[in-house]
GROMACS .gro file of C-alpha atoms in nm:
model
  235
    1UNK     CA    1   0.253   2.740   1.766
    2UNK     CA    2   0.310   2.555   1.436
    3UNK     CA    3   0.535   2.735   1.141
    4UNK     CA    4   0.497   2.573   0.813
    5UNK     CA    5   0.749   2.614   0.595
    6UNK     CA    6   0.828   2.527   0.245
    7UNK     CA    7   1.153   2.539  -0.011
    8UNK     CA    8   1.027   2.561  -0.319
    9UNK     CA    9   1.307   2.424  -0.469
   10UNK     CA   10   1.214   2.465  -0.895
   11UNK     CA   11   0.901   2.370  -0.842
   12UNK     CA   12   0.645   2.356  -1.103
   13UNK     CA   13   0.380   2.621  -1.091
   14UNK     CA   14   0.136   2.316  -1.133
   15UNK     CA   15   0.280   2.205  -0.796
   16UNK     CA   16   0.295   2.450  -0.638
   17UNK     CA   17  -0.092   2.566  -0.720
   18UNK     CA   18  -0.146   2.238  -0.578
   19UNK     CA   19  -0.020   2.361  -0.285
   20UNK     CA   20  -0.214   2.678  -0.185
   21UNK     CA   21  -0.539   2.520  -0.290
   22UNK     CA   22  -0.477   2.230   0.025
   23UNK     CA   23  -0.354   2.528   0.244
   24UNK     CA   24  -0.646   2.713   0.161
   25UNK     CA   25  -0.877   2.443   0.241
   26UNK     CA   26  -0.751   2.493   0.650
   27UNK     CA   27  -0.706   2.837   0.605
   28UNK     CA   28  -0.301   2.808   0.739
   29UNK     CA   29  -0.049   3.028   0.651
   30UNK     CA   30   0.297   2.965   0.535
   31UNK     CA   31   0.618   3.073   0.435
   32UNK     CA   32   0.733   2.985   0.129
   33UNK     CA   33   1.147   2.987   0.058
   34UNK     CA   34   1.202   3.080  -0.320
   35UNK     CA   35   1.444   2.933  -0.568
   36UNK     CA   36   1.346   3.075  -0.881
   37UNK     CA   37   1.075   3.406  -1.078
   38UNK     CA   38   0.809   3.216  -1.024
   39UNK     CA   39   0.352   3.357  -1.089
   40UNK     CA   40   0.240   3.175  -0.821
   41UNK     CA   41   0.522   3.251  -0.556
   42UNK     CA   42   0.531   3.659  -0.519
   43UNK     CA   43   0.470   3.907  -0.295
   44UNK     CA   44   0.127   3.983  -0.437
   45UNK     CA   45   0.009   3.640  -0.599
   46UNK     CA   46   0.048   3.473  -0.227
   47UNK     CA   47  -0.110   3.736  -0.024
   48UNK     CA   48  -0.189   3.530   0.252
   49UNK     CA   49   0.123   3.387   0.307
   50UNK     CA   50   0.455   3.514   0.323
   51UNK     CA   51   0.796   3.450   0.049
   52UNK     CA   52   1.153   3.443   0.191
   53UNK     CA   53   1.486   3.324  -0.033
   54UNK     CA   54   1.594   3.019  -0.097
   55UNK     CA   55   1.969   3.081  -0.213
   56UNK     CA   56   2.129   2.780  -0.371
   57UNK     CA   57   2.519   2.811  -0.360
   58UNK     CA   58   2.569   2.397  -0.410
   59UNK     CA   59   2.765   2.491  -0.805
   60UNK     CA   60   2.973   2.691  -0.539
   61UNK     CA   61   3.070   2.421  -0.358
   62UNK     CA   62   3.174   2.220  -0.687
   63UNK     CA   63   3.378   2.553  -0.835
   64UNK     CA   64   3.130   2.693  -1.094
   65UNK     CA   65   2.884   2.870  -0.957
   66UNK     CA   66   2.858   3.267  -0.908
   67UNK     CA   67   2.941   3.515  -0.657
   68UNK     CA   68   2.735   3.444  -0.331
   69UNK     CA   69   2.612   3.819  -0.330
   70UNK     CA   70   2.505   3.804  -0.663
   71UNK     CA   71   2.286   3.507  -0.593
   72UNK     CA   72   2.075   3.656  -0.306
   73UNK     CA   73   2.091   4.023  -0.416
   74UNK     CA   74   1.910   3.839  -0.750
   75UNK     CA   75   1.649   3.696  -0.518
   76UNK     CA   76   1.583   3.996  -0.309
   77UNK     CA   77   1.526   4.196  -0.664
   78UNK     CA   78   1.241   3.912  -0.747
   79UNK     CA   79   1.053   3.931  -0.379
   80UNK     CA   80   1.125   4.236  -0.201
   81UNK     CA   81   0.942   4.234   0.063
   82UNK     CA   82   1.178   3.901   0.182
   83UNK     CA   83   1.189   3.925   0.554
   84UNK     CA   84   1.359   3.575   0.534
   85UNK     CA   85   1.653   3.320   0.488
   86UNK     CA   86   1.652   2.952   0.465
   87UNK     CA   87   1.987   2.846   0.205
   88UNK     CA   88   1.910   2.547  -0.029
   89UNK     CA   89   2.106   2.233   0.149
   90UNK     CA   90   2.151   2.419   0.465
   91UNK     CA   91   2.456   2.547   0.274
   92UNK     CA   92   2.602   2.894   0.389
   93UNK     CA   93   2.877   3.051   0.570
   94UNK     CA   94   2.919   3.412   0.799
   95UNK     CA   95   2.958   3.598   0.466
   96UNK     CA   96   2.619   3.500   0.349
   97UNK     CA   97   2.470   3.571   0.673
   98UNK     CA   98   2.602   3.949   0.720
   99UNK     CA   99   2.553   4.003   0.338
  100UNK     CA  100   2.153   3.911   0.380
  101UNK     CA  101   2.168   4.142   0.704
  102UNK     CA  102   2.322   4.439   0.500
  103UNK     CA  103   2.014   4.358   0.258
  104UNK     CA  104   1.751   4.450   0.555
  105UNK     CA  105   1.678   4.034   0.600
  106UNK     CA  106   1.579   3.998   0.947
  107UNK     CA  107   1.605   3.626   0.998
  108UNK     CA  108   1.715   3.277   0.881
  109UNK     CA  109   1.605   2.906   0.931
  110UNK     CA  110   1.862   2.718   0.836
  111UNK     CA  111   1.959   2.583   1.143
  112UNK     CA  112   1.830   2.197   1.128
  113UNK     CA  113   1.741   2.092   1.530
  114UNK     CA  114   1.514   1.804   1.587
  115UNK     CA  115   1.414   1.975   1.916
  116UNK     CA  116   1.232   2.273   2.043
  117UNK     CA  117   1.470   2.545   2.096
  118UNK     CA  118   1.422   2.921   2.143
  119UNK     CA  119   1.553   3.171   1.816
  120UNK     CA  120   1.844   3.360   1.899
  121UNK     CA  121   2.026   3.671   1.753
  122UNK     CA  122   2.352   3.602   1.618
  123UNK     CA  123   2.677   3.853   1.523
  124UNK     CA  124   2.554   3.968   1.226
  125UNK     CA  125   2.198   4.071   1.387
  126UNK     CA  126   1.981   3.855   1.221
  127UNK     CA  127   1.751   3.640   1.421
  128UNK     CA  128   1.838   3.264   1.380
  129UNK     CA  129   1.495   3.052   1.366
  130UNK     CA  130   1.605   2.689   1.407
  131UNK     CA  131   1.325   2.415   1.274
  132UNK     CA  132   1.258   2.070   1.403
  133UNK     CA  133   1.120   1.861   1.118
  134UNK     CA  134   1.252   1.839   0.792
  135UNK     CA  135   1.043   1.619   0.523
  136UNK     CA  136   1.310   1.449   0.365
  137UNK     CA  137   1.460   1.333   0.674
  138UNK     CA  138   1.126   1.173   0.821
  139UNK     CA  139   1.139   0.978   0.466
  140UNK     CA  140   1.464   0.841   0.551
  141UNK     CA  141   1.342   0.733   0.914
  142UNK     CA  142   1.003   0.637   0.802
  143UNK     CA  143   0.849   0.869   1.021
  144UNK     CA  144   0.606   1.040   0.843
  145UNK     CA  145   0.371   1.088   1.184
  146UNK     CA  146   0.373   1.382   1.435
  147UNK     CA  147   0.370   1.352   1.787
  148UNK     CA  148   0.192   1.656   1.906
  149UNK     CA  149   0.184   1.561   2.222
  150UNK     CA  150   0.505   1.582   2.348
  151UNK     CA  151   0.554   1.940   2.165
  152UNK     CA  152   0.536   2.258   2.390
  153UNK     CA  153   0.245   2.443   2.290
  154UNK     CA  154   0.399   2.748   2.392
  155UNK     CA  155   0.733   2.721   2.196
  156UNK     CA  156   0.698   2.777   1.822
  157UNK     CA  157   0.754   2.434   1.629
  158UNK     CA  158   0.882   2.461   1.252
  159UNK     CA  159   0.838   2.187   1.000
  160UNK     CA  160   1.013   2.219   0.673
  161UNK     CA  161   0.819   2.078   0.349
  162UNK     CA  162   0.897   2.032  -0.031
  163UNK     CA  163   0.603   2.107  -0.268
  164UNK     CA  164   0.736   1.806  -0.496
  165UNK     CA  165   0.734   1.598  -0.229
  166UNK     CA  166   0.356   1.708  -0.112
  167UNK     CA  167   0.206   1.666  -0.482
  168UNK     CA  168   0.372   1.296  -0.532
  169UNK     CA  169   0.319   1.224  -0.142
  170UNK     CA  170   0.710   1.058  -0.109
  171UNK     CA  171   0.738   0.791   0.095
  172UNK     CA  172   1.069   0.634  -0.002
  173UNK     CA  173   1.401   0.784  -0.187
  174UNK     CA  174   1.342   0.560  -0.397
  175UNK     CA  175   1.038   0.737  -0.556
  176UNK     CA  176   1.166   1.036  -0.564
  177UNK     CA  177   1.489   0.963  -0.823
  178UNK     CA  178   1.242   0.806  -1.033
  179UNK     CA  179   1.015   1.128  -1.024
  180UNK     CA  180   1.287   1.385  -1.042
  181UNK     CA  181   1.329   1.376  -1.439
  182UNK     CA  182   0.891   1.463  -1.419
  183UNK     CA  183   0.941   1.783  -1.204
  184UNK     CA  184   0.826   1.977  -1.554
  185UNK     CA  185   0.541   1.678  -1.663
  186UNK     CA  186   0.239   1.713  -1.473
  187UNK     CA  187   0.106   1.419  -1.625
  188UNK     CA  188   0.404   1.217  -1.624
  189UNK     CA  189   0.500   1.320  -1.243
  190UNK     CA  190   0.101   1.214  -1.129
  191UNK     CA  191   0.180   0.878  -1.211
  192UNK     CA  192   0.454   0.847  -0.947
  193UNK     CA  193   0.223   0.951  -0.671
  194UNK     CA  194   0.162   0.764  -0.307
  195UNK     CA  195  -0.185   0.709  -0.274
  196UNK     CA  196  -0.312   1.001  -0.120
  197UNK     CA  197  -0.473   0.838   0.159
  198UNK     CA  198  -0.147   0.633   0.253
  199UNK     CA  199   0.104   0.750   0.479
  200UNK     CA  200   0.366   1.035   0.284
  201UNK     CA  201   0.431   1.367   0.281
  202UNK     CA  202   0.143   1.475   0.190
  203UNK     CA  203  -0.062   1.246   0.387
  204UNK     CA  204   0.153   1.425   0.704
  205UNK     CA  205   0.106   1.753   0.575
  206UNK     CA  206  -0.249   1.666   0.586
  207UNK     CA  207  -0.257   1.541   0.923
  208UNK     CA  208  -0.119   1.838   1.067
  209UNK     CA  209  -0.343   2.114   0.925
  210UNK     CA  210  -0.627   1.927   1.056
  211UNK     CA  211  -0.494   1.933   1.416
  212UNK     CA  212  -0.582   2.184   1.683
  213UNK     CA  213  -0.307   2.418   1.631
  214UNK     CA  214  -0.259   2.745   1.582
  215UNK     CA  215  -0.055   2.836   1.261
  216UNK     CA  216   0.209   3.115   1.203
  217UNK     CA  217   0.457   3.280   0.985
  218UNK     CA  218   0.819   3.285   1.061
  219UNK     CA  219   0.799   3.673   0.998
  220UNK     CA  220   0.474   3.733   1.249
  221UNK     CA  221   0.710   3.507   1.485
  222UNK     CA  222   1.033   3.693   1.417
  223UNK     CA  223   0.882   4.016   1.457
  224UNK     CA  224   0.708   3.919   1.812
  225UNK     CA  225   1.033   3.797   1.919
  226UNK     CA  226   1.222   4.128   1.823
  227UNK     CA  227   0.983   4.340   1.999
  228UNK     CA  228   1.043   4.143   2.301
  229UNK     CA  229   1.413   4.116   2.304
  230UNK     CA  230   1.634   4.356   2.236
  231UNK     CA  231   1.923   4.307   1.950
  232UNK     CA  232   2.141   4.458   2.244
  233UNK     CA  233   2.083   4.119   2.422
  234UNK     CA  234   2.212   3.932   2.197
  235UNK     CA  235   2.523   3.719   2.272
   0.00000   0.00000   0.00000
């Protein structure tokens, strides 16, 4: 089973439009971590997919930002109906963990682990989902192929995608700090664009919704996997 799964980091609406319509044409769902009030990502504008937080806490780390509460109870007010954690930059501690428990989230992928491995309750109660590819990180290797062959059909497999890297198909780091300043510009950000047709993120996205796999949401997964093992199992 294949989980896509995508931070939606500021995105544009344009983008992100640009998204559903190339999900849509496969007909595969996905779960989309929020930054920001967005038209395009909520509860009832995606109905076919599912909308989890994306918490960023990185003007924490540097001494300025706000209280970590404050920053995911301010997410949960936008999508309510969050079943879902992934933390912008993988950044979080315990605290954030129990505080998104006490706020009825169930699970959280932020966990990066370039290998199949099973989800797993942790203290807190939530159900940690670990994922396997990460977009960014097959730019920096210059791996932007799939191997779906030596991936256990019978273990869920969760890739992690950035809309702004899908509608510019990145290919190099270098692209994207020249595109950054165009995340607003939908004309100025279409002219830093990989040919669609050569290999990027997009071009992987691509490939992978028109493989043979079946395609699920970390919530229908989470929620199999609770009524199959108890919290009182847990570690």
């Amino acid at each position: 089973m294949i989980a896509l799964t995508f931070d939606i980091d500021w995105a544009s609406d344009f983008i992100l439009t640009d998204l559903l319509e190339l999900l849509a044409k496969s007909g595969a769902k996905g779960t989309f971590f929020a930054t920001h009030e967005s038209k395009i990502v909520s509860d009832h504008m995606v109905d076919d997919h599912e909308v989890g937080i994306h918490p960023n806490f990185n003007p924490n780390f540097e001494g300025k930002g706000e209280n970590y509460k404050t920053i995911i109870n301010r997410l949960i007010d936008l999508y309510p109906k969050s079943t879902g954690v992934r933390f912008h930059s993988l950044g979080h501690n315990a605290h954030c963990i129990l505080h998104c428990s006490q706020k009825g989230i169930l699970y959280d992928s932020s966990v990066y682990y370039p290998y199949q491995s099973d989800s797993f309750y942790d203290y807190s109660g939530i159900v940690r989902v670990p994922f396997q590819v990460s977009d960014m990180q097959r730019v920096i290797d210059n791996n932007l192929t799939i191997d779906f062959e030596n991936i256990n059909p019978s273990k869920l497999y969760v890739l992690a995608f950035h809309p702004f890297h899908i509608f510019i198909n990145t290919s190099s780091m270098e692209q994207v700090q020249a595109a950054k300043s165009s995340l607003r510009n939908y004309k100025k950000l279409s002219t830093f664009k990989t040919d669609y047709n050569k290999k990027g993120v997009r071009y992987l996205l691509e490939k992978i919704l028109q493989s043979n796999n079946k395609f699920i949401t970390l919530n229908d997964h989470v929620n199999n996997f609770r009524s199959k093992i108890s919290i009182h199992n847990k570690i």
